[in-house]
Amino acid sequence: MSGSRPTIEDVARVAGVSRATASRVINDAPGASDLLRRRVTQAIADLGYRPNETARALASGRQRTVDLIAVIDNPDLALGAHPYYSRVLAGVVTALETVNVQLRIQVVAEEDAAGRIDTIAADLTVGAILANATPDLATQLQHRSRKVVSLVPTAPSVPVVEADNAGGAYAAVRHLHSLGRRRIAAIHGPDLNTCSIARRSGYRRAINAFKLRDIGTAGGFTREGGHAAALRLLDEHPDIDAMFVACDLMAAGAIQAITATGRRVPEDVSVIGFDDNVVAICTNPPLTTMRLPTEEMATAATRMLLTGTVTPGHRERFTVELVERDSTSEVG
Amino acid sequence: MSGSRPTIEDVARVAGVSRATASRVINDAPGASDLLRRRVTQAIADLGYRPNETARALASGRQRTVDLIAVIDNPDLALGAHPYYSRVLAGVVTALETVNVQLRIQVVAEEDAAGRIDTIAADLTVGAILANATPDLATQLQHRSRKVVSLVPTAPSVPVVEADNAGGAYAAVRHLHSLGRRRIAAIHGPDLNTCSIARRSGYRRAINAFKLRDIGTAGGFTREGGHAAALRLLDEHPDIDAMFVACDLMAAGAIQAITATGRRVPEDVSVIGFDDNVVAICTNPPLTTMRLPTEEMATAATRMLLTGTVTPGHRERFTVELVERDSTSEVG
DNA sequence: GATAGGCGCGGGAGCGCTCTCACGAGAAGC
DNA sequence: GCTTCTCGTGAGAGCGCTCCCGCGCCTATC
């Protein structure tokens, strides 16, 4: 009657049934006759009733919420500055579109992660998706009996939906090799980052397979780092004719550096990146890169949580595919 | 005693006080003596107690949650593809870092928005931040007695934290003019987008003030649109010596198009963008652009919600500043 | 026709917390 | 010494829902 939101009690009263029966209908639970089911459905429609999710969560002891936990390990590559997290978010949102589950975001700096475990693990939710988590955080959250899926390999017991970073890096070098490039340098990511490590090992495997020279330096996954790394490489090895760059952001910096030395991309130095995010279409020339299916991975991880099919140690691996644009070409 | 989480009842029992007193201490409410306050604090520490936020929300009728509502009006510029949303997210997270308020994300396609109002407005939260909302959605949410702040102008009654888009566009053209550029074309955004409209009006005002010719076309806020628009402009007006581009993504496409016609950026055609997101540092050459203080705006909007200082019709305007990089230069 | 089994339904006890209200003790005023 | 006021404290009633349990009816079985 009042202006406040109708409750299940109102629905029951209008339908002439008990609260329990109304609840059965609302939750599609068995034990209600078709007749009452129709009456309740009608009452819900008439009143414009929507269940109070908070009360549901309290009474049932489980929340219809998925957590996306983003661990920021480098302030320069935080949320606002890095396209990775928005792709993850997009993927999670896709999986959540059709189900009545809410999305909660928790962003935590790597150094604060340990101290904030309590807060992060506070509520009993459907589960948590870990973007870029450390093994420590991942295992601790898992031990708090939380359903957890990581998007990068952490500890062996933590379920993971990962990309074939090593295979992708190998394929990148193979592509450059197939174009006739023979002096293929690499700009790697941070030494401790698991994705970075896998990409480096894929590069090395390819270098060995094709009997090329291993020329590499680190770029820290930032544009500035990629820029500086490319200048170093060109200075020390002026005859480089291709670069494998472990992420698009660094590749953007590398292209700028290469053209600044008077060389042409792709003719003099071909560049191949890794990620295929928004940056890849914005470089000049547009970047040939290895596409990380980040959205698809995040969607898959979320679905695992929703269907409850996460088991300790579960691994799912997505392939990384070549996307050809204009930063690579055959040697003239 | 059991393995389950301690409740306020446990705290009260251990401290030898009532549940009410324990609650007072937990919520820093007045009406508890220092002695009992210490006893309760100690009990909380001993038990490792953390309040159940769900129960709190149900009992108090308000949730310690802020909603970030992202309306996607163009599938090509969705979450994963556009750096805007991640900057907003970063800004909101900053404001939420020090307070115990959770962040919930709701992403909704523009065409679904009307039908999903119920879901969006479902719970009584601290408030909602609207990224890119339509006037309809904004007013409807506001009428449901929700605290709402928009990041773009919507309806007059809806509080807004906006950027001085018109002023920024004016300043961009003024900068090009001060570099000696006199044939300054524009690539505008979508006709219906409020930001886009403001930027276009700022451009026109400047064009009139400096007695230049108004040459403009639409680019739809996408890289592809910017690319195509630049080609059209150069084809119809080959003597253009500068471009004001209403967003960085389009500017990236424009730079690619300009160099593809054999012209040099910035010497032959200077380009100035708008936004200053990650794309701006990745173009080649790096993009001179008008910095939209998106993070700061989102932080301010969130703080308004947290402090409860949102009043209908409230407007806050942030200035847009020039960031000089290498895509603009004086006429040779 | 008596007993057993199945099933639709409602009663009622909680989930963990907040918040109002009443109570009692001590301080202050006459 | 009485009333009045203040203030710390606890009892208890919810918030809106879920879910267990038990009742009563109907059908099946001998």
CSV table of N, CA and C (backbone and C1' of nucleotides) in Angstrom, one decimal, chain D residues 8-21:
chain,number,residue,atom,x,y,z
D,8,DG,P,27.1,8.4,27.8
D,8,DG,O5',27.4,6.9,28.2
D,8,DG,C5',27.9,6.6,29.5
D,8,DG,C4',27.4,5.3,30.1
D,8,DG,C3',27.6,4.1,29.1
D,8,DG,O3',28.0,3.0,30.0
D,8,DG,C1',25.3,4.3,29.5
D,9,DT,P,28.5,1.6,29.3
D,9,DT,O5',27.2,0.8,29.1
D,9,DT,C5',26.5,0.2,30.3
D,9,DT,C4',25.2,-0.4,29.9
D,9,DT,C3',25.3,-1.4,28.8
D,9,DT,O3',25.3,-2.7,29.5
D,9,DT,C1',23.3,-0.1,28.8
D,10,DG,P,25.4,-4.0,28.6
D,10,DG,O5',23.9,-4.4,28.5
D,10,DG,C5',23.1,-4.6,29.6
D,10,DG,C4',21.7,-4.9,29.3
D,10,DG,C3',21.5,-6.0,28.3
D,10,DG,O3',20.3,-6.7,28.7
D,10,DG,C1',20.5,-4.1,27.3
D,11,DA,P,20.1,-8.2,28.3
D,11,DA,O5',18.5,-8.2,27.9
D,11,DA,C5',17.7,-7.4,28.7
D,11,DA,C4',16.4,-7.1,27.9
D,11,DA,C3',15.9,-8.2,27.0
D,11,DA,O3',14.5,-8.3,27.1
D,11,DA,C1',16.3,-6.2,25.7
D,12,DG,P,13.7,-9.5,26.5
D,12,DG,O5',13.3,-8.9,25.1
D,12,DG,C5',12.7,-7.6,25.1
D,12,DG,C4',12.4,-7.1,23.7
D,12,DG,C3',12.1,-8.3,22.7
D,12,DG,O3',11.1,-7.8,21.8
D,12,DG,C1',13.9,-7.1,21.8
D,13,DA,P,10.0,-8.8,21.2
D,13,DA,O5',9.4,-7.9,20.0
D,13,DA,C5',9.4,-6.5,20.2
D,13,DA,C4',9.8,-5.8,18.9
D,13,DA,C3',9.4,-6.5,17.6
D,13,DA,O3',9.0,-5.5,16.7
D,13,DA,C1',11.7,-6.3,17.6
D,14,DG,P,8.0,-5.9,15.5
D,14,DG,O5',8.8,-7.1,14.8
D,14,DG,C5',9.1,-7.1,13.4
D,14,DG,C4',10.1,-6.1,13.0
D,14,DG,C3',10.6,-6.3,11.6
D,14,DG,O3',10.5,-5.1,10.9
D,14,DG,C1',12.4,-6.3,13.2
D,15,DC,P,10.0,-5.2,9.4
D,15,DC,O5',11.2,-5.2,8.5
D,15,DC,C5',12.1,-4.0,8.5
D,15,DC,C4',13.3,-4.4,7.7
D,15,DC,C3',13.1,-5.4,6.6
D,15,DC,O3',12.9,-4.7,5.4
D,15,DC,C1',15.0,-6.0,7.9
D,16,DG,P,11.5,-4.9,4.5
D,16,DG,O5',11.8,-6.2,3.7
D,16,DG,C5',12.9,-6.3,2.8
D,16,DG,C4',13.2,-7.7,2.5
D,16,DG,C3',12.0,-8.5,1.9
D,16,DG,O3',12.5,-9.2,0.8
D,16,DG,C1',13.1,-9.7,3.7
D,17,DC,P,11.6,-10.1,-0.1
D,17,DC,O5',12.2,-11.5,0.2
D,17,DC,C5',13.4,-11.8,-0.3
D,17,DC,C4',14.1,-12.8,0.6
D,17,DC,C3',13.7,-14.3,0.5
D,17,DC,O3',14.5,-14.9,-0.6
D,17,DC,C1',14.1,-13.7,2.8
D,18,DT,P,14.1,-16.3,-1.1
D,18,DT,O5',14.7,-17.3,0.0
D,18,DT,C5',16.1,-17.3,0.2
D,18,DT,C4',16.5,-18.3,1.2
D,18,DT,C3',16.1,-19.8,0.8
D,18,DT,O3',17.2,-20.6,1.3
D,18,DT,C1',15.1,-19.2,2.9
D,19,DC,P,17.4,-22.0,0.6
D,19,DC,O5',17.0,-23.0,1.8
D,19,DC,C5',17.4,-22.6,3.2
D,19,DC,C4',16.6,-23.5,4.2
D,19,DC,C3',16.1,-24.8,3.6
D,19,DC,O3',16.2,-25.7,4.6
D,19,DC,C1',14.3,-23.6,4.4
D,20,DC,P,16.5,-27.3,4.3
D,20,DC,O5',16.2,-28.0,5.7
D,20,DC,C5',16.6,-27.3,6.9
D,20,DC,C4',15.4,-27.4,7.9
D,20,DC,C3',14.8,-28.8,8.0
D,20,DC,O3',14.7,-29.2,9.4
D,20,DC,C1',13.1,-27.2,7.7
D,21,DC,P,14.5,-30.7,9.7
D,21,DC,O5',13.0,-30.7,10.3
D,21,DC,C5',12.6,-29.7,11.2
D,21,DC,C4',11.1,-29.6,11.2
D,21,DC,C3',10.4,-30.9,11.2
D,21,DC,O3',9.4,-31.0,12.2
D,21,DC,C1',9.4,-29.5,9.6
